[in-house]
mmCIF file of N, CA and C in Angstrom:
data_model
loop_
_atom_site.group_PDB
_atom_site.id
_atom_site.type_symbol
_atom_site.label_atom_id
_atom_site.label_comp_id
_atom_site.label_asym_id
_atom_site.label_seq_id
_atom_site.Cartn_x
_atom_site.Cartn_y
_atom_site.Cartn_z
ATOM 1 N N UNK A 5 -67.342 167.196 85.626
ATOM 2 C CA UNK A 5 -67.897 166.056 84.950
ATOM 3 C C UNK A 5 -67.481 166.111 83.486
ATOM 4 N N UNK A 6 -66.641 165.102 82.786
ATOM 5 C CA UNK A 6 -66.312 164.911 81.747
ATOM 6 C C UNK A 6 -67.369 164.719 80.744
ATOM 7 N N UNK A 7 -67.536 165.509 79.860
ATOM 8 C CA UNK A 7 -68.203 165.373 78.504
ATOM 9 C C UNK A 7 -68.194 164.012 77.704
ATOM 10 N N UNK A 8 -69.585 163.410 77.461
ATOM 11 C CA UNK A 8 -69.602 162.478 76.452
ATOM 12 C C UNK A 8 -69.737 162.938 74.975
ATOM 13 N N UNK A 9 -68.747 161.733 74.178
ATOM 14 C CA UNK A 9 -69.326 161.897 73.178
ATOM 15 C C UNK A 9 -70.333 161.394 72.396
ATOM 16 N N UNK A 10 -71.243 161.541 71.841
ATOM 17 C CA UNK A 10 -72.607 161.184 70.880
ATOM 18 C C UNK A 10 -72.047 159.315 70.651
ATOM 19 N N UNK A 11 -71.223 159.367 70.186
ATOM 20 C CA UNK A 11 -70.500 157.274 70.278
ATOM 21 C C UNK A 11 -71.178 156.697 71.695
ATOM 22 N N UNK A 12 -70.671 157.316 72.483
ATOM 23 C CA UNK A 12 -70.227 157.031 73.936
ATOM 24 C C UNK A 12 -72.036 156.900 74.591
ATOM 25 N N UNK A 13 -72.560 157.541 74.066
ATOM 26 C CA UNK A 13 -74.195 158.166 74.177
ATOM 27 C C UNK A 13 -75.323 156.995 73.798
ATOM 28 N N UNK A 14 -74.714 156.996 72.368
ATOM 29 C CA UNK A 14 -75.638 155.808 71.538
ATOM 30 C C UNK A 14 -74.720 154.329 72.378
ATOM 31 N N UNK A 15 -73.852 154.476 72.296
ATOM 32 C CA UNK A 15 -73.420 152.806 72.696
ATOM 33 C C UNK A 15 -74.488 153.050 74.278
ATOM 34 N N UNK A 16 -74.333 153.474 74.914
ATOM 35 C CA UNK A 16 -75.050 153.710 76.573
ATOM 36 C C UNK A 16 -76.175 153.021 76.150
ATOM 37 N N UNK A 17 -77.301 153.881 75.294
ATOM 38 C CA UNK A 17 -78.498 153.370 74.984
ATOM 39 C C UNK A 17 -78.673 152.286 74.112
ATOM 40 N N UNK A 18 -77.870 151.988 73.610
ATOM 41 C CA UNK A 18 -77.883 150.835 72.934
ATOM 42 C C UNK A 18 -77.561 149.430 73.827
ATOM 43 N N UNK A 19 -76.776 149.512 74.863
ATOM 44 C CA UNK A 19 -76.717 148.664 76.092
ATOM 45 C C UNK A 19 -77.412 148.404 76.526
ATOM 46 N N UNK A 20 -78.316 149.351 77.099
ATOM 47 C CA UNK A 20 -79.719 149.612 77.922
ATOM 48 C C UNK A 20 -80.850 149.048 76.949
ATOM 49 N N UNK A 21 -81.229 149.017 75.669
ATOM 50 C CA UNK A 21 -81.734 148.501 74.740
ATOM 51 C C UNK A 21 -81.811 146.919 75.020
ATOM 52 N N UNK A 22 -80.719 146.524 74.739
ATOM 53 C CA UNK A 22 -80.301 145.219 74.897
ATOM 54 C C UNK A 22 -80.667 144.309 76.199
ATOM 55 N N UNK A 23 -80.560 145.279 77.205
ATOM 56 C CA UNK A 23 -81.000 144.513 78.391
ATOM 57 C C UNK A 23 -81.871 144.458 78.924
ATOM 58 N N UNK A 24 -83.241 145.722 78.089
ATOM 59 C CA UNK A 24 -84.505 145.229 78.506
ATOM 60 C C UNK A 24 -85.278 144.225 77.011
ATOM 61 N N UNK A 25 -84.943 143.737 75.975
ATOM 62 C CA UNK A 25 -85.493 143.021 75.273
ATOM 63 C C UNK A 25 -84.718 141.444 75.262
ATOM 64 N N UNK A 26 -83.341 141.901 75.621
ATOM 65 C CA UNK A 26 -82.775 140.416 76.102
ATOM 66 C C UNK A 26 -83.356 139.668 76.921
ATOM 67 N N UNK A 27 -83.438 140.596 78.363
ATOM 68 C CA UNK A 27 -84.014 140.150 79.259
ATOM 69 C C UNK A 27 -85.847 139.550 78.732
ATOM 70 N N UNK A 28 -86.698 140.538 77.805
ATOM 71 C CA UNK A 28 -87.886 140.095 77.668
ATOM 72 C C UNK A 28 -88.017 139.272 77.153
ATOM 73 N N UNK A 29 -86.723 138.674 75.507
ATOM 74 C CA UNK A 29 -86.900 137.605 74.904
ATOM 75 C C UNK A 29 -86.520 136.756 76.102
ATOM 76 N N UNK A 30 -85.643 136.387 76.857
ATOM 77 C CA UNK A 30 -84.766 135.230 77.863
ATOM 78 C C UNK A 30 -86.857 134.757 78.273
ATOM 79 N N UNK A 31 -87.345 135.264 78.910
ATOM 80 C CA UNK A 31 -88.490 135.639 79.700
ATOM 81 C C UNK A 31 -89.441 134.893 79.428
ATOM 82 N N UNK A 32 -89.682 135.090 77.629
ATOM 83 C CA UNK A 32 -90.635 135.058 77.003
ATOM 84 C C UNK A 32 -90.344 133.343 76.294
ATOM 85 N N UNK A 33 -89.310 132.942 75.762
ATOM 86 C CA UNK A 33 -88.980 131.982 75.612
ATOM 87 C C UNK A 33 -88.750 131.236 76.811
ATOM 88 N N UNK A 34 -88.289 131.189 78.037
ATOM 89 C CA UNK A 34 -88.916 130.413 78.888
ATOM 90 C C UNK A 34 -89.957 130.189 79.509
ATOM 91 N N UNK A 35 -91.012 131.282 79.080
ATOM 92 C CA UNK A 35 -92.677 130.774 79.496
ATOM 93 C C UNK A 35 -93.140 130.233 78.207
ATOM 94 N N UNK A 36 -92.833 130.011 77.579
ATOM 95 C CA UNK A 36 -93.160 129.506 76.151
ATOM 96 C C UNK A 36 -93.074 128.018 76.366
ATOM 97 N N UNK A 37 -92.210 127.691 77.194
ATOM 98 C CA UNK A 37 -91.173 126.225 77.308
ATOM 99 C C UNK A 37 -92.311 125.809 78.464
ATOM 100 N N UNK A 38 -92.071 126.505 79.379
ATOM 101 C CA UNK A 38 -92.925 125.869 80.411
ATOM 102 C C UNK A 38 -94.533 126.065 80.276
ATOM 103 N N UNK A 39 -94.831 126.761 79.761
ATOM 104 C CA UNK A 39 -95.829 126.761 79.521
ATOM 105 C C UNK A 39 -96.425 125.718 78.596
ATOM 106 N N UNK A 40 -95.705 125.575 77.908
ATOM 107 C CA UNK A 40 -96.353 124.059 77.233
ATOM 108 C C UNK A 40 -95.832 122.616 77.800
ATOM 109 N N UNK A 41 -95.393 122.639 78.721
ATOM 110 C CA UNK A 41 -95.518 121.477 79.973
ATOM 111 C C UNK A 41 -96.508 121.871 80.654
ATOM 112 N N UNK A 42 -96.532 122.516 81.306
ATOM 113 C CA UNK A 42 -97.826 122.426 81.962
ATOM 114 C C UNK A 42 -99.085 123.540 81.582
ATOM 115 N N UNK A 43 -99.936 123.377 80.219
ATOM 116 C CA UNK A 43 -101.137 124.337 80.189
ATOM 117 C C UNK A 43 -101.693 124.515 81.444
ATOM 118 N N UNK A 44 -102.478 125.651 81.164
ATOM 119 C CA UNK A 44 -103.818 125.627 82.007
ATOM 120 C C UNK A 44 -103.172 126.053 83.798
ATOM 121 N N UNK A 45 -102.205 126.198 83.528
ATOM 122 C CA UNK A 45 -101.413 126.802 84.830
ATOM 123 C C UNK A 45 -100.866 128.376 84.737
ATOM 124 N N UNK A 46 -100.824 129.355 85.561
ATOM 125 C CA UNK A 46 -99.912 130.541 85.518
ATOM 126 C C UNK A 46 -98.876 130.245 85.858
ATOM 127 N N UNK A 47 -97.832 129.006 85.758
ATOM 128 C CA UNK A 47 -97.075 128.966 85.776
ATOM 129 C C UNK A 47 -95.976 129.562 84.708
ATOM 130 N N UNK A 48 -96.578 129.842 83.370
ATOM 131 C CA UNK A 48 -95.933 130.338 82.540
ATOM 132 C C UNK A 48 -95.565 131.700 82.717
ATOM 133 N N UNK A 49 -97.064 132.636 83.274
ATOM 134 C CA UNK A 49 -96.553 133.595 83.668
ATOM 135 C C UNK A 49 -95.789 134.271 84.657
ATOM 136 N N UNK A 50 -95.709 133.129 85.566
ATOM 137 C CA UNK A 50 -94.375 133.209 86.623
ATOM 138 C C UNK A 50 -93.062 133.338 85.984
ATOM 139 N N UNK A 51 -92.734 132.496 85.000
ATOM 140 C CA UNK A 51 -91.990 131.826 84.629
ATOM 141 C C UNK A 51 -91.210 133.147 83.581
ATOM 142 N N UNK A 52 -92.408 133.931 83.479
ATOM 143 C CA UNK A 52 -91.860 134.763 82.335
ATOM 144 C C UNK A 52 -91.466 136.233 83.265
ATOM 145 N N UNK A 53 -91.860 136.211 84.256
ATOM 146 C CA UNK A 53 -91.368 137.397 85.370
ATOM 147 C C UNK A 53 -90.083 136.720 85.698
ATOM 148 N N UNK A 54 -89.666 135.535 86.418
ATOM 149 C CA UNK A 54 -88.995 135.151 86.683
ATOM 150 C C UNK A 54 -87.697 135.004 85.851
ATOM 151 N N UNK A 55 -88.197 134.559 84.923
ATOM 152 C CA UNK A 55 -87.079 134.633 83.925
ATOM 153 C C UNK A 55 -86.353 135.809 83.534
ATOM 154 N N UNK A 56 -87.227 136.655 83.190
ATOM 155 C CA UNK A 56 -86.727 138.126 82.973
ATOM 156 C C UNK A 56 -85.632 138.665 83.775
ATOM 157 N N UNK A 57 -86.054 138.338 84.821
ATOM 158 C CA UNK A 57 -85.372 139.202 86.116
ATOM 159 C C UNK A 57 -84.207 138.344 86.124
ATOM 160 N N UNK A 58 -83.985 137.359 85.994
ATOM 161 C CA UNK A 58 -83.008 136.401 86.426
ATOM 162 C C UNK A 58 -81.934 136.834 85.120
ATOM 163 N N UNK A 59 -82.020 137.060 83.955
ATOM 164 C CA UNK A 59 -81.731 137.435 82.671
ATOM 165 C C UNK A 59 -81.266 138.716 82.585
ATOM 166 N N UNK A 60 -82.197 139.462 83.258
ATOM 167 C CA UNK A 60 -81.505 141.084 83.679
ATOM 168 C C UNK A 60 -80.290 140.863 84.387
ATOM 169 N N UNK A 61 -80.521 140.482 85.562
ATOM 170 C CA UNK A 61 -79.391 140.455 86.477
ATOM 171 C C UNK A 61 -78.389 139.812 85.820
ATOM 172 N N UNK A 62 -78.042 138.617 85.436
ATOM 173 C CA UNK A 62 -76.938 138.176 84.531
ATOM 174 C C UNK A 62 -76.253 138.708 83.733
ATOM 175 N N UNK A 63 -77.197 139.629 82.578
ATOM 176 C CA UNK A 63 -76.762 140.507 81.677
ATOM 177 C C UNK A 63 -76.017 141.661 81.971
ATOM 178 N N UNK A 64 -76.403 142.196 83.089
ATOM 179 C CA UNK A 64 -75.837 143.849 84.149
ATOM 180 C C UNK A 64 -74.926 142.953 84.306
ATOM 181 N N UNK A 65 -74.940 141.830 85.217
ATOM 182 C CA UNK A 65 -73.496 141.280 86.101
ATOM 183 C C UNK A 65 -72.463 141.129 84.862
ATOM 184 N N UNK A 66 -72.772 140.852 83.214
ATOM 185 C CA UNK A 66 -71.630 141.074 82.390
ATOM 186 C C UNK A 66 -71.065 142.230 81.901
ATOM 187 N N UNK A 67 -72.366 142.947 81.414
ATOM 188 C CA UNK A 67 -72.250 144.076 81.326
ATOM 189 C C UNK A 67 -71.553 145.610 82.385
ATOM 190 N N UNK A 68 -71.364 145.174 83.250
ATOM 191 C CA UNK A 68 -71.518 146.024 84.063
ATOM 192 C C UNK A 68 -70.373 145.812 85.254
ATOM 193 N N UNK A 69 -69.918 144.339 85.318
ATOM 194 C CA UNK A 69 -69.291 144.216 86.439
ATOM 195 C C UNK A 69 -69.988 143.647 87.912
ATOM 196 N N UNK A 70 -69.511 143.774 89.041
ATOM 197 C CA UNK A 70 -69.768 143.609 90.417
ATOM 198 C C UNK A 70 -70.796 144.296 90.298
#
């Protein structure tokens, strides 16, 4: 197994960074949206699971490839 270097280390976590607050802002700004169409519904908080996940996956599929 080939040795990383400390670059190679921080960029890793710095990727990984990115794709769980990307994903939470993507998330969070679309329950924000829907949520003020329809108050008084958990639809927002669907909306903000949903989103997330949908945002993750996109982000890996660039990041990352197949």
């Amino acid at each position: 197994m080939a040795e990383r270097t400390m670059v190679e280390f921080v960029e890793e976590w710095q990727r990984g960074a990115f794709l769980l607050f990307g994903s939470a802002l993507v998330g969070g700004v679309s329950a924000v949206f829907v949520g003020s169409l329809r108050p008084g519904t958990p639809l927002g908080l669907i909306t903000f699971f949903v989103g997330s996940a949908l945002a993750f996956l996109s982000f890996s599929y660039l990041f990352y490839g197949e």
